[in-house]
C-alpha cells in the first residue's frame, strides 16, 4: 500500500481549447479527489509543454526559433507570454479549488526531455552538452521549487503531486536523440547521470513525484531508483517484457498511473471494458486483485490537447467511472 493518499483517477495535463476558466471548471468538476493544473497548448508558443516549463527556469531564458525553443541572454516576449499564461491557469485553478483538500497534480517537463528539446545558441540540443544539461537541471529545480510554493499558497489544503513529463527519456538513454542536421544522434547519456539528475530534480517536492511518459519502453526500474513514487504510462504500449518491472513496482508500493482511455476522439467502451487489460495483467502477474484499485490511478493514455472539447470531457468522466468499476468489482 502506498504511503500517499492518491485519488482514483486524474488527467495527464494538456486539454483542448484556450479558455483557462472553463478548463479548470471541467477538470475540478471531473476529478473531485485528484484535480490537476491543466495546460492549454492551443494558445500557442509558451503554452506548449516545453515553452511553459522553460518559462519557469531561473536565470535561464528561451525564445522561439523556427526549429524550436532556443536559449537567449535575457527574458523576451516568449518567456513573458509563458509566465503570463501560467499565471492565468493558476488563477483559474485557485478560483475552482476554494476549500479543496487532497492530492492536486501539477506537471512540468523533466530535465532530460527538456535538455533534448532546448537548443543551445549553435542550434544543437542541450542534451549533447553535459555542462549545459547539468545547468539546465539546476535551473529547473529552482524554478519548480518556486512554482510548487506558489501552488501551495493558492491551494493551501492541497497535497501537491509533481508530475515530470519525460517522453524523450528512453531516447536519451539509448542515444536516439537526433542532432540539428538530423543525420547523427547524440551519444547515450550514462544511466547513472540520468538517474542522479532525476533524483535531484524530484527532491524539490515535499510530496510525491510521478514521472509520465507515453513512449514505449518506460524505464520503470530507473525511475523507481531515482525516487518516483508514481509512474504514468500509456497502457496500450506495455509488452510482456515489462511484466517483471511492473510486478516489482506494484510490490514496492509504486503507484501506477495507467493510461487506458484514448487521448484523441475514439469510441469509448463501457468503463469495465476499459480496465479489462489491467485485470488481465494483474492475473498474469499473480497479484492480489484486491490491490488493483489502491495500486492504480486511471488516466487517459496521453494528454488531451488533440481531442475535441466534448471528447475531452467525456474521457475525463470515463476515467472516473473506469476507476470506480475497479474499486467496486476487483475480481
mmCIF file of C-alpha atoms in Angstrom:
data_model
loop_
_atom_site.group_PDB
_atom_site.id
_atom_site.type_symbol
_atom_site.label_atom_id
_atom_site.label_comp_id
_atom_site.label_asym_id
_atom_site.label_seq_id
_atom_site.Cartn_x
_atom_site.Cartn_y
_atom_site.Cartn_z
ATOM 1 C CA UNK A 1 0.000 0.000 0.000
ATOM 2 C CA UNK A 2 1.303 3.439 -0.920
ATOM 3 C CA UNK A 3 2.084 5.928 1.856
ATOM 4 C CA UNK A 4 0.330 8.726 -0.077
ATOM 5 C CA UNK A 5 -3.369 9.426 -0.470
ATOM 6 C CA UNK A 6 -3.790 9.290 -4.239
ATOM 7 C CA UNK A 7 -7.092 9.877 -5.987
ATOM 8 C CA UNK A 8 -8.631 7.096 -8.094
ATOM 9 C CA UNK A 9 -8.386 8.896 -11.443
ATOM 10 C CA UNK A 10 -6.866 12.060 -12.932
ATOM 11 C CA UNK A 11 -5.779 13.592 -16.238
ATOM 12 C CA UNK A 12 -2.326 13.798 -17.797
ATOM 13 C CA UNK A 13 -2.008 17.564 -18.295
ATOM 14 C CA UNK A 14 -2.952 19.039 -21.633
ATOM 15 C CA UNK A 15 -6.529 19.894 -22.615
ATOM 16 C CA UNK A 16 -8.047 21.289 -25.834
ATOM 17 C CA UNK A 17 -9.054 24.918 -26.356
ATOM 18 C CA UNK A 18 -7.742 28.105 -24.801
ATOM 19 C CA UNK A 19 -10.159 29.063 -22.016
ATOM 20 C CA UNK A 20 -8.388 28.657 -18.666
ATOM 21 C CA UNK A 21 -11.510 29.172 -16.504
ATOM 22 C CA UNK A 22 -13.712 26.783 -18.484
ATOM 23 C CA UNK A 23 -10.949 24.136 -18.416
ATOM 24 C CA UNK A 24 -10.276 24.480 -14.672
ATOM 25 C CA UNK A 25 -14.012 24.191 -14.008
ATOM 26 C CA UNK A 26 -14.191 20.989 -16.124
ATOM 27 C CA UNK A 27 -11.094 19.414 -14.537
ATOM 28 C CA UNK A 28 -12.019 20.174 -10.927
ATOM 29 C CA UNK A 29 -15.620 19.116 -11.592
ATOM 30 C CA UNK A 30 -14.492 15.824 -13.151
ATOM 31 C CA UNK A 31 -11.860 14.843 -10.578
ATOM 32 C CA UNK A 32 -13.225 15.712 -7.172
ATOM 33 C CA UNK A 33 -10.451 13.776 -5.410
ATOM 34 C CA UNK A 34 -7.455 14.341 -7.753
ATOM 35 C CA UNK A 35 -7.667 17.520 -9.899
ATOM 36 C CA UNK A 36 -4.691 18.802 -11.896
ATOM 37 C CA UNK A 37 -3.421 22.131 -13.223
ATOM 38 C CA UNK A 38 -4.339 21.955 -16.913
ATOM 39 C CA UNK A 39 -2.118 23.028 -19.839
ATOM 40 C CA UNK A 40 -3.668 24.596 -22.945
ATOM 41 C CA UNK A 41 -1.098 24.354 -25.775
ATOM 42 C CA UNK A 42 -3.597 25.538 -28.428
ATOM 43 C CA UNK A 43 -2.924 29.104 -27.205
ATOM 44 C CA UNK A 44 0.436 28.981 -28.974
ATOM 45 C CA UNK A 45 4.185 29.016 -28.165
ATOM 46 C CA UNK A 46 4.713 29.323 -24.421
ATOM 47 C CA UNK A 47 1.549 27.355 -23.637
ATOM 48 C CA UNK A 48 3.118 24.180 -25.064
ATOM 49 C CA UNK A 49 4.769 21.902 -22.514
ATOM 50 C CA UNK A 50 8.361 22.837 -23.430
ATOM 51 C CA UNK A 51 7.715 26.597 -23.518
ATOM 52 C CA UNK A 52 5.682 26.517 -20.326
ATOM 53 C CA UNK A 53 8.392 24.705 -18.359
ATOM 54 C CA UNK A 54 11.148 26.837 -19.915
ATOM 55 C CA UNK A 55 9.256 29.870 -18.600
ATOM 56 C CA UNK A 56 9.762 28.509 -15.053
ATOM 57 C CA UNK A 57 13.572 28.350 -15.365
ATOM 58 C CA UNK A 58 15.618 30.561 -13.049
ATOM 59 C CA UNK A 59 18.251 32.795 -14.692
ATOM 60 C CA UNK A 60 17.907 30.925 -17.987
ATOM 61 C CA UNK A 61 15.758 32.267 -20.809
ATOM 62 C CA UNK A 62 14.487 30.956 -24.113
ATOM 63 C CA UNK A 63 12.854 32.241 -27.296
ATOM 64 C CA UNK A 64 11.117 30.581 -30.225
ATOM 65 C CA UNK A 65 13.065 29.878 -33.423
ATOM 66 C CA UNK A 66 11.602 28.137 -36.497
ATOM 67 C CA UNK A 67 13.378 24.964 -35.299
ATOM 68 C CA UNK A 68 12.041 25.148 -31.728
ATOM 69 C CA UNK A 69 12.989 26.712 -28.392
ATOM 70 C CA UNK A 70 16.481 28.179 -28.066
ATOM 71 C CA UNK A 71 18.376 29.744 -25.158
ATOM 72 C CA UNK A 72 18.675 33.549 -25.098
ATOM 73 C CA UNK A 73 20.614 36.032 -22.987
ATOM 74 C CA UNK A 74 17.622 37.765 -21.449
ATOM 75 C CA UNK A 75 13.900 37.209 -20.969
ATOM 76 C CA UNK A 76 11.942 38.233 -24.053
ATOM 77 C CA UNK A 77 8.363 38.214 -25.252
ATOM 78 C CA UNK A 78 8.144 34.413 -25.397
ATOM 79 C CA UNK A 79 9.253 33.946 -21.769
ATOM 80 C CA UNK A 80 6.852 36.672 -20.618
ATOM 81 C CA UNK A 81 3.985 35.081 -22.525
ATOM 82 C CA UNK A 82 4.694 31.632 -20.998
ATOM 83 C CA UNK A 83 4.720 33.119 -17.486
ATOM 84 C CA UNK A 84 1.556 35.126 -18.105
ATOM 85 C CA UNK A 85 -0.387 32.059 -19.281
ATOM 86 C CA UNK A 86 0.821 30.007 -16.323
ATOM 87 C CA UNK A 87 -0.413 32.801 -14.032
ATOM 88 C CA UNK A 88 -3.797 32.751 -15.783
ATOM 89 C CA UNK A 89 -4.051 28.980 -15.304
ATOM 90 C CA UNK A 90 -3.143 29.273 -11.619
ATOM 91 C CA UNK A 91 -5.785 31.996 -11.135
ATOM 92 C CA UNK A 92 -8.427 29.720 -12.672
ATOM 93 C CA UNK A 93 -7.346 26.711 -10.607
ATOM 94 C CA UNK A 94 -7.396 28.771 -7.412
ATOM 95 C CA UNK A 95 -10.904 30.006 -8.190
ATOM 96 C CA UNK A 96 -12.348 26.491 -8.564
ATOM 97 C CA UNK A 97 -10.430 24.778 -5.730
ATOM 98 C CA UNK A 98 -11.576 27.016 -2.858
ATOM 99 C CA UNK A 99 -11.569 24.868 0.291
ATOM 100 C CA UNK A 100 -10.185 21.820 -1.543
ATOM 101 C CA UNK A 101 -8.127 19.350 0.494
ATOM 102 C CA UNK A 102 -6.408 16.325 -1.021
ATOM 103 C CA UNK A 103 -3.982 15.485 -3.811
ATOM 104 C CA UNK A 104 -3.514 18.065 -6.592
ATOM 105 C CA UNK A 105 -1.253 17.350 -9.560
ATOM 106 C CA UNK A 106 0.926 19.855 -11.403
ATOM 107 C CA UNK A 107 3.028 18.963 -14.445
ATOM 108 C CA UNK A 108 6.377 20.137 -15.779
ATOM 109 C CA UNK A 109 8.762 18.744 -18.351
ATOM 110 C CA UNK A 110 11.505 16.684 -16.732
ATOM 111 C CA UNK A 111 15.212 17.569 -17.070
ATOM 112 C CA UNK A 112 16.045 15.079 -19.839
ATOM 113 C CA UNK A 113 13.152 15.765 -22.185
ATOM 114 C CA UNK A 114 13.799 19.482 -21.616
ATOM 115 C CA UNK A 115 17.516 19.033 -22.421
ATOM 116 C CA UNK A 116 16.614 17.084 -25.568
ATOM 117 C CA UNK A 117 14.184 19.810 -26.699
ATOM 118 C CA UNK A 118 16.035 23.044 -25.887
ATOM 119 C CA UNK A 119 18.658 24.308 -28.332
ATOM 120 C CA UNK A 120 21.947 25.927 -27.429
ATOM 121 C CA UNK A 121 22.922 29.057 -29.353
ATOM 122 C CA UNK A 122 24.607 26.914 -32.024
ATOM 123 C CA UNK A 123 21.325 25.113 -32.701
ATOM 124 C CA UNK A 124 22.426 21.825 -31.129
ATOM 125 C CA UNK A 125 20.405 20.254 -28.331
ATOM 126 C CA UNK A 126 21.434 20.812 -24.702
ATOM 127 C CA UNK A 127 21.395 17.030 -24.206
ATOM 128 C CA UNK A 128 24.648 16.805 -26.206
ATOM 129 C CA UNK A 129 26.498 19.104 -23.771
ATOM 130 C CA UNK A 130 26.891 17.617 -20.257
ATOM 131 C CA UNK A 131 27.593 21.021 -18.674
ATOM 132 C CA UNK A 132 24.550 22.622 -20.285
ATOM 133 C CA UNK A 133 22.337 19.697 -19.259
ATOM 134 C CA UNK A 134 23.599 19.978 -15.669
ATOM 135 C CA UNK A 135 22.993 23.753 -15.513
ATOM 136 C CA UNK A 136 19.554 23.309 -17.022
ATOM 137 C CA UNK A 137 18.570 20.703 -14.403
ATOM 138 C CA UNK A 138 19.735 23.053 -11.606
ATOM 139 C CA UNK A 139 17.736 25.959 -13.034
ATOM 140 C CA UNK A 140 14.681 23.736 -13.471
ATOM 141 C CA UNK A 141 14.894 22.554 -9.848
ATOM 142 C CA UNK A 142 14.982 26.168 -8.599
ATOM 143 C CA UNK A 143 12.072 27.153 -10.836
ATOM 144 C CA UNK A 144 9.994 24.172 -9.757
ATOM 145 C CA UNK A 145 10.625 24.922 -6.100
ATOM 146 C CA UNK A 146 9.152 28.415 -6.580
ATOM 147 C CA UNK A 147 6.250 27.097 -8.702
ATOM 148 C CA UNK A 148 5.298 24.448 -6.114
ATOM 149 C CA UNK A 149 5.401 27.049 -3.331
ATOM 150 C CA UNK A 150 3.061 29.252 -5.391
ATOM 151 C CA UNK A 151 0.616 26.363 -5.922
ATOM 152 C CA UNK A 152 0.624 25.616 -2.181
ATOM 153 C CA UNK A 153 -0.007 29.270 -1.395
ATOM 154 C CA UNK A 154 -3.008 29.369 -3.738
ATOM 155 C CA UNK A 155 -4.474 25.977 -2.745
ATOM 156 C CA UNK A 156 -3.359 25.641 0.887
ATOM 157 C CA UNK A 157 -5.264 22.391 1.542
ATOM 158 C CA UNK A 158 -3.629 20.545 -1.343
ATOM 159 C CA UNK A 159 -1.082 17.768 -1.127
ATOM 160 C CA UNK A 160 0.864 18.742 -4.268
ATOM 161 C CA UNK A 161 1.893 15.890 -6.541
ATOM 162 C CA UNK A 162 4.570 16.879 -9.066
ATOM 163 C CA UNK A 163 4.437 15.093 -12.420
ATOM 164 C CA UNK A 164 7.591 15.257 -14.539
ATOM 165 C CA UNK A 165 6.865 14.651 -18.230
ATOM 166 C CA UNK A 166 9.702 12.599 -19.724
ATOM 167 C CA UNK A 167 8.586 11.310 -23.155
ATOM 168 C CA UNK A 168 12.163 11.593 -24.521
ATOM 169 C CA UNK A 169 13.794 9.743 -21.612
ATOM 170 C CA UNK A 170 14.139 6.394 -23.403
ATOM 171 C CA UNK A 171 15.621 8.142 -26.485
ATOM 172 C CA UNK A 172 18.153 9.953 -24.236
ATOM 173 C CA UNK A 173 19.163 6.665 -22.574
ATOM 174 C CA UNK A 174 19.554 4.889 -25.907
ATOM 175 C CA UNK A 175 21.280 7.639 -27.867
ATOM 176 C CA UNK A 176 18.335 8.149 -30.235
ATOM 177 C CA UNK A 177 18.005 11.957 -29.955
ATOM 178 C CA UNK A 178 18.868 13.464 -33.359
ATOM 179 C CA UNK A 179 21.385 16.264 -33.864
ATOM 180 C CA UNK A 180 20.412 19.539 -35.578
ATOM 181 C CA UNK A 181 21.382 18.165 -39.015
ATOM 182 C CA UNK A 182 19.208 15.102 -38.465
ATOM 183 C CA UNK A 183 21.992 12.848 -39.802
ATOM 184 C CA UNK A 184 23.505 11.853 -36.468
ATOM 185 C CA UNK A 185 22.310 11.183 -32.941
ATOM 186 C CA UNK A 186 23.775 12.373 -29.648
ATOM 187 C CA UNK A 187 25.641 9.838 -27.577
ATOM 188 C CA UNK A 188 23.524 7.996 -24.995
ATOM 189 C CA UNK A 189 23.683 9.673 -21.587
ATOM 190 C CA UNK A 190 25.073 7.449 -18.827
ATOM 191 C CA UNK A 191 22.223 5.823 -16.853
ATOM 192 C CA UNK A 192 23.713 6.885 -13.529
ATOM 193 C CA UNK A 193 23.878 10.522 -14.644
ATOM 194 C CA UNK A 194 20.271 10.313 -15.837
ATOM 195 C CA UNK A 195 19.150 8.760 -12.562
ATOM 196 C CA UNK A 196 21.111 11.203 -10.373
ATOM 197 C CA UNK A 197 19.764 14.248 -12.221
ATOM 198 C CA UNK A 198 16.189 12.990 -11.934
ATOM 199 C CA UNK A 199 16.708 12.336 -8.221
ATOM 200 C CA UNK A 200 17.964 15.908 -7.682
ATOM 201 C CA UNK A 201 15.008 17.441 -9.512
ATOM 202 C CA UNK A 202 12.461 15.193 -7.755
ATOM 203 C CA UNK A 203 13.860 16.273 -4.387
ATOM 204 C CA UNK A 204 12.302 19.753 -4.799
ATOM 205 C CA UNK A 205 8.818 18.475 -3.917
ATOM 206 C CA UNK A 206 7.977 17.724 -0.298
ATOM 207 C CA UNK A 207 5.195 15.452 -1.533
ATOM 208 C CA UNK A 208 5.204 12.644 -4.085
ATOM 209 C CA UNK A 209 6.647 12.887 -7.589
ATOM 210 C CA UNK A 210 5.349 10.876 -10.503
ATOM 211 C CA UNK A 211 7.014 10.574 -13.930
ATOM 212 C CA UNK A 212 4.926 10.412 -17.100
ATOM 213 C CA UNK A 213 5.947 9.004 -20.464
ATOM 214 C CA UNK A 214 3.642 7.955 -23.270
ATOM 215 C CA UNK A 215 6.591 6.466 -25.200
ATOM 216 C CA UNK A 216 7.282 2.709 -25.359
ATOM 217 C CA UNK A 217 9.827 1.016 -23.036
ATOM 218 C CA UNK A 218 9.393 3.196 -19.954
ATOM 219 C CA UNK A 219 12.440 2.545 -17.688
ATOM 220 C CA UNK A 220 10.423 1.583 -14.598
ATOM 221 C CA UNK A 221 13.411 0.388 -12.543
ATOM 222 C CA UNK A 222 15.500 3.511 -13.156
ATOM 223 C CA UNK A 223 12.584 5.822 -12.297
ATOM 224 C CA UNK A 224 11.865 3.960 -9.069
ATOM 225 C CA UNK A 225 15.541 4.107 -8.027
ATOM 226 C CA UNK A 226 15.535 7.849 -8.750
ATOM 227 C CA UNK A 227 12.687 8.261 -6.261
ATOM 228 C CA UNK A 228 9.497 8.311 -8.347
ATOM 229 C CA UNK A 229 6.525 7.486 -6.119
ATOM 230 C CA UNK A 230 4.353 7.040 -9.215
ATOM 231 C CA UNK A 231 4.898 6.162 -12.889
ATOM 232 C CA UNK A 232 2.431 7.225 -15.572
ATOM 233 C CA UNK A 233 2.320 5.466 -18.955
ATOM 234 C CA UNK A 234 0.227 4.537 -21.980
ATOM 235 C CA UNK A 235 -1.118 1.106 -21.005
ATOM 236 C CA UNK A 236 -1.538 0.036 -24.662
ATOM 237 C CA UNK A 237 2.257 0.262 -25.197
ATOM 238 C CA UNK A 238 3.135 -2.266 -22.470
ATOM 239 C CA UNK A 239 4.500 -5.609 -23.628
ATOM 240 C CA UNK A 240 5.163 -8.806 -21.673
ATOM 241 C CA UNK A 241 8.790 -7.594 -21.452
ATOM 242 C CA UNK A 242 7.507 -5.023 -18.950
ATOM 243 C CA UNK A 243 5.788 -7.613 -16.715
ATOM 244 C CA UNK A 244 8.613 -8.117 -14.261
ATOM 245 C CA UNK A 245 9.246 -4.380 -13.830
ATOM 246 C CA UNK A 246 5.522 -3.738 -13.305
ATOM 247 C CA UNK A 247 5.246 -6.548 -10.740
ATOM 248 C CA UNK A 248 8.248 -5.188 -8.823
ATOM 249 C CA UNK A 249 6.826 -1.655 -8.941
ATOM 250 C CA UNK A 250 3.463 -2.753 -7.519
ATOM 251 C CA UNK A 251 5.087 -4.828 -4.791
ATOM 252 C CA UNK A 252 7.423 -1.935 -3.963
ATOM 253 C CA UNK A 253 4.461 0.421 -3.416
ATOM 254 C CA UNK A 254 4.931 2.487 -6.605
ATOM 255 C CA UNK A 255 1.638 3.976 -7.776
ATOM 256 C CA UNK A 256 0.856 3.119 -11.408
ATOM 257 C CA UNK A 257 -0.952 5.755 -13.457
ATOM 258 C CA UNK A 258 -2.470 3.510 -16.129
ATOM 259 C CA UNK A 259 -3.378 5.373 -19.318
ATOM 260 C CA UNK A 260 -6.285 3.248 -20.542
ATOM 261 C CA UNK A 261 -8.619 5.832 -22.147
ATOM 262 C CA UNK A 262 -7.635 7.020 -25.681
ATOM 263 C CA UNK A 263 -6.173 10.554 -25.792
ATOM 264 C CA UNK A 264 -7.886 11.543 -29.047
ATOM 265 C CA UNK A 265 -11.505 11.140 -30.150
ATOM 266 C CA UNK A 266 -12.430 7.460 -30.202
ATOM 267 C CA UNK A 267 -15.464 5.376 -29.288
ATOM 268 C CA UNK A 268 -15.406 4.734 -25.531
ATOM 269 C CA UNK A 269 -16.227 1.192 -24.425
ATOM 270 C CA UNK A 270 -18.061 0.554 -21.190
ATOM 271 C CA UNK A 271 -15.925 1.585 -18.164
ATOM 272 C CA UNK A 272 -15.322 -2.035 -17.108
ATOM 273 C CA UNK A 273 -14.086 -2.804 -20.635
ATOM 274 C CA UNK A 274 -11.506 -0.019 -20.381
ATOM 275 C CA UNK A 275 -9.841 -1.673 -17.386
ATOM 276 C CA UNK A 276 -10.120 -5.265 -18.640
ATOM 277 C CA UNK A 277 -6.458 -5.220 -19.730
ATOM 278 C CA UNK A 278 -5.381 -4.121 -16.257
ATOM 279 C CA UNK A 279 -7.275 -7.001 -14.641
ATOM 280 C CA UNK A 280 -5.675 -9.424 -17.124
ATOM 281 C CA UNK A 281 -2.205 -8.064 -16.310
ATOM 282 C CA UNK A 282 -2.863 -8.491 -12.563
ATOM 283 C CA UNK A 283 -3.875 -12.117 -13.085
ATOM 284 C CA UNK A 284 -0.853 -12.786 -15.286
ATOM 285 C CA UNK A 285 1.465 -11.370 -12.606
ATOM 286 C CA UNK A 286 -0.274 -13.352 -9.859
ATOM 287 C CA UNK A 287 -1.082 -10.163 -7.931
ATOM 288 C CA UNK A 288 -3.977 -9.936 -5.480
ATOM 289 C CA UNK A 289 -6.984 -8.389 -7.311
ATOM 290 C CA UNK A 290 -7.894 -6.619 -4.074
ATOM 291 C CA UNK A 291 -4.836 -4.370 -4.530
ATOM 292 C CA UNK A 292 -5.896 -3.168 -8.007
ATOM 293 C CA UNK A 293 -7.818 -0.050 -7.021
ATOM 294 C CA UNK A 294 -5.273 1.082 -4.424
ATOM 295 C CA UNK A 295 -2.239 0.491 -6.704
ATOM 296 C CA UNK A 296 -3.671 2.280 -9.746
ATOM 297 C CA UNK A 297 -4.739 5.741 -10.809
ATOM 298 C CA UNK A 298 -6.758 5.612 -14.052
ATOM 299 C CA UNK A 299 -5.879 8.262 -16.679
ATOM 300 C CA UNK A 300 -6.139 8.959 -20.403
ATOM 301 C CA UNK A 301 -3.282 7.379 -22.380
ATOM 302 C CA UNK A 302 -1.693 10.797 -23.005
ATOM 303 C CA UNK A 303 -2.581 14.492 -22.934
ATOM 304 C CA UNK A 304 -5.922 15.510 -24.458
ATOM 305 C CA UNK A 305 -4.731 18.570 -26.438
ATOM 306 C CA UNK A 306 -5.544 16.839 -29.738
ATOM 307 C CA UNK A 307 -9.069 15.850 -28.683
ATOM 308 C CA UNK A 308 -12.319 17.737 -29.260
ATOM 309 C CA UNK A 309 -13.582 19.571 -26.147
ATOM 310 C CA UNK A 310 -16.628 17.270 -25.965
ATOM 311 C CA UNK A 311 -14.474 14.142 -26.174
ATOM 312 C CA UNK A 312 -12.013 15.509 -23.590
ATOM 313 C CA UNK A 313 -14.859 15.991 -21.095
ATOM 314 C CA UNK A 314 -16.206 12.508 -21.857
ATOM 315 C CA UNK A 315 -12.735 10.951 -21.479
ATOM 316 C CA UNK A 316 -12.224 12.515 -18.027
ATOM 317 C CA UNK A 317 -15.639 11.279 -16.867
ATOM 318 C CA UNK A 318 -14.873 7.850 -18.342
ATOM 319 C CA UNK A 319 -11.613 7.625 -16.318
ATOM 320 C CA UNK A 320 -13.592 8.234 -13.115
ATOM 321 C CA UNK A 321 -16.171 5.560 -13.990
ATOM 322 C CA UNK A 322 -13.479 3.053 -15.008
ATOM 323 C CA UNK A 323 -11.689 3.589 -11.681
ATOM 324 C CA UNK A 324 -14.973 3.094 -9.853
ATOM 325 C CA UNK A 325 -15.589 -0.199 -11.671
ATOM 326 C CA UNK A 326 -12.169 -1.447 -10.484
ATOM 327 C CA UNK A 327 -12.914 -0.478 -6.885
ATOM 328 C CA UNK A 328 -16.440 -1.939 -6.919
ATOM 329 C CA UNK A 329 -15.524 -5.186 -8.621
ATOM 330 C CA UNK A 330 -11.814 -6.017 -8.313
ATOM 331 C CA UNK A 331 -12.175 -9.690 -9.298
#
